[in-house]
Amino acid sequence: QVQLVESGGGSVQPGGSLTLSCAASGDTFSSYAMGWFRQAPGKTREFVAGISGGGVGVYYADVGKGRFGISRDNGKNTLFLQMNSLKPEDTGVYYCAAVRKTLVEYRGTYSATDGYSYWGQGTQVTVSS
């Protein structure tokens, strides 16, 4: 079992940047594929980016391609999401999620919310002028 705690959210103007972090504890971090999801008010939770346990497999939703970068530091049990050129439509609660899967198992399920077993509590990101 793994526990996840997000941080780094906040308020930023359009065009700005934020880096979200997700600290993991409780199990071997590198055994878990990790994902970032977000949920805007009144909308369903949507996939943003995912990364396999060893970092080889990296996946992005169209909303983040070219603007967002997912990475992980397995030595520090931490997942990151670098967000650049932020837009008002990026506003929402950002969640990190974890699942114990191999790369082969993960690449068919990385974008599905029910493909993850553990979730953090979320961190708010607000993009507004």
Coordinates of C-alpha atoms in Angstrom, one line a residue:
Q1 CA 0.0 0.0 0.0
V2 CA 1.2 3.5 -0.7
Q3 CA 0.2 6.9 0.6
L4 CA 0.3 10.0 -1.6
V5 CA 0.5 13.7 -0.7
E6 CA 0.3 16.4 -3.3
S7 CA 1.8 19.9 -3.0
G8 CA 2.7 22.9 -5.1
G9 CA -0.7 24.1 -6.2
G10 CA -1.7 27.7 -6.1
S11 CA -2.9 30.7 -8.0
V12 CA -1.1 31.9 -11.2
Q13 CA -1.8 34.2 -14.0
P14 CA -2.4 32.9 -17.6
G15 CA 0.9 32.0 -19.2
G16 CA 2.5 31.3 -15.9
S17 CA 4.1 28.1 -14.6
L18 CA 3.7 25.7 -11.6
T19 CA 5.4 22.6 -10.5
L20 CA 3.3 20.0 -8.6
S21 CA 4.9 17.4 -6.4
C22 CA 3.5 14.1 -5.0
A23 CA 5.3 12.5 -2.1
A24 CA 4.8 8.8 -1.8
S25 CA 5.4 6.6 1.3
G26 CA 4.6 3.1 2.4
D27 CA 6.0 0.9 -0.3
T28 CA 8.7 0.6 -3.0
F29 CA 8.0 3.7 -5.1
S30 CA 9.6 2.4 -8.2
S31 CA 7.2 -0.5 -8.3
Y32 CA 4.3 1.9 -9.0
A33 CA 3.3 3.5 -12.2
M34 CA 2.1 7.0 -11.4
G35 CA -0.4 9.4 -12.9
W36 CA -1.7 13.0 -12.7
F37 CA -5.4 13.7 -13.1
R38 CA -7.4 16.9 -12.7
Q39 CA -11.0 17.7 -11.9
A40 CA -12.6 21.1 -12.7
P41 CA -15.8 22.1 -11.0
G42 CA -18.8 20.3 -12.4
K43 CA -16.6 18.0 -14.6
T44 CA -15.4 14.5 -14.4
R45 CA -11.9 13.7 -13.3
E46 CA -9.6 13.6 -16.4
F47 CA -6.2 12.1 -17.1
V48 CA -3.3 14.6 -17.6
A49 CA -0.1 12.5 -17.6
G50 CA 1.3 9.2 -16.6
I51 CA 4.7 7.6 -16.1
S52 CA 5.8 4.0 -15.6
G53 CA 7.7 2.8 -12.5
G54 CA 11.1 3.1 -14.1
G55 CA 10.3 6.2 -16.0
V56 CA 10.6 4.6 -19.4
G57 CA 6.9 4.9 -20.4
V58 CA 5.6 8.5 -20.4
Y59 CA 2.1 9.4 -21.6
Y60 CA 0.2 12.7 -22.0
A61 CA -3.3 13.7 -22.6
D62 CA -3.8 16.2 -25.5
V63 CA -4.5 18.9 -22.9
G64 CA -0.9 18.8 -21.7
K65 CA 1.2 17.9 -24.7
G66 CA 3.9 20.5 -25.3
R67 CA 3.1 22.4 -22.0
F68 CA 3.3 19.8 -19.2
G69 CA 6.1 17.5 -18.2
I70 CA 5.8 14.5 -15.9
S71 CA 8.9 13.1 -14.1
R72 CA 9.8 11.1 -11.1
D73 CA 12.7 10.8 -8.6
N74 CA 12.6 7.2 -7.4
G75 CA 15.4 8.0 -4.9
K76 CA 13.2 10.6 -3.3
N77 CA 9.9 8.8 -3.7
T78 CA 8.5 11.9 -5.5
L79 CA 6.5 12.5 -8.6
F80 CA 6.4 15.8 -10.4
L81 CA 4.3 17.7 -12.9
Q82 CA 5.9 20.7 -14.5
M83 CA 3.1 22.9 -16.0
N84 CA 4.0 25.8 -18.3
S85 CA 1.9 28.3 -20.4
L86 CA -1.0 27.7 -18.1
K87 CA -4.5 28.6 -19.3
P88 CA -7.7 29.4 -17.3
E89 CA -9.1 26.0 -18.5
D90 CA -6.3 24.3 -16.6
T91 CA -8.0 25.4 -13.3
G92 CA -9.0 22.5 -11.1
V93 CA -7.9 20.1 -8.4
Y94 CA -4.9 18.0 -9.4
Y95 CA -4.5 14.5 -8.1
C96 CA -1.7 12.1 -8.2
A97 CA -2.5 8.4 -8.4
A98 CA -0.5 5.1 -8.2
V99 CA -0.9 1.6 -9.3
R100 CA 1.4 -1.4 -9.0
K101 CA 1.9 -2.5 -12.6
T102 CA 4.6 -3.4 -15.0
L103 CA 5.2 -1.2 -18.0
V104 CA 3.4 -3.7 -20.2
E105 CA 0.4 -3.8 -17.9
Y106 CA 0.4 -0.1 -17.5
R107 CA 0.5 1.1 -21.1
G108 CA -3.0 -0.2 -21.8
T109 CA -4.6 1.5 -18.7
Y110 CA -2.6 4.7 -18.0
S111 CA -5.4 7.1 -18.8
A112 CA -8.3 5.4 -16.9
T113 CA -9.2 6.5 -13.4
D114 CA -10.1 3.0 -12.5
G115 CA -6.6 1.9 -13.6
Y116 CA -5.2 3.3 -10.4
S117 CA -5.4 1.9 -6.9
Y118 CA -4.2 4.8 -4.7
W119 CA -5.0 8.5 -4.8
G120 CA -3.8 11.6 -3.0
Q121 CA -6.1 14.3 -1.6
G122 CA -5.5 16.8 -4.4
T123 CA -4.0 20.2 -4.7
Q124 CA -5.9 23.2 -6.1
V125 CA -4.6 25.0 -9.2
T126 CA -6.2 28.3 -10.2
V127 CA -5.3 30.1 -13.4
S128 CA -6.8 33.6 -13.5
S129 CA -5.9 37.1 -14.3

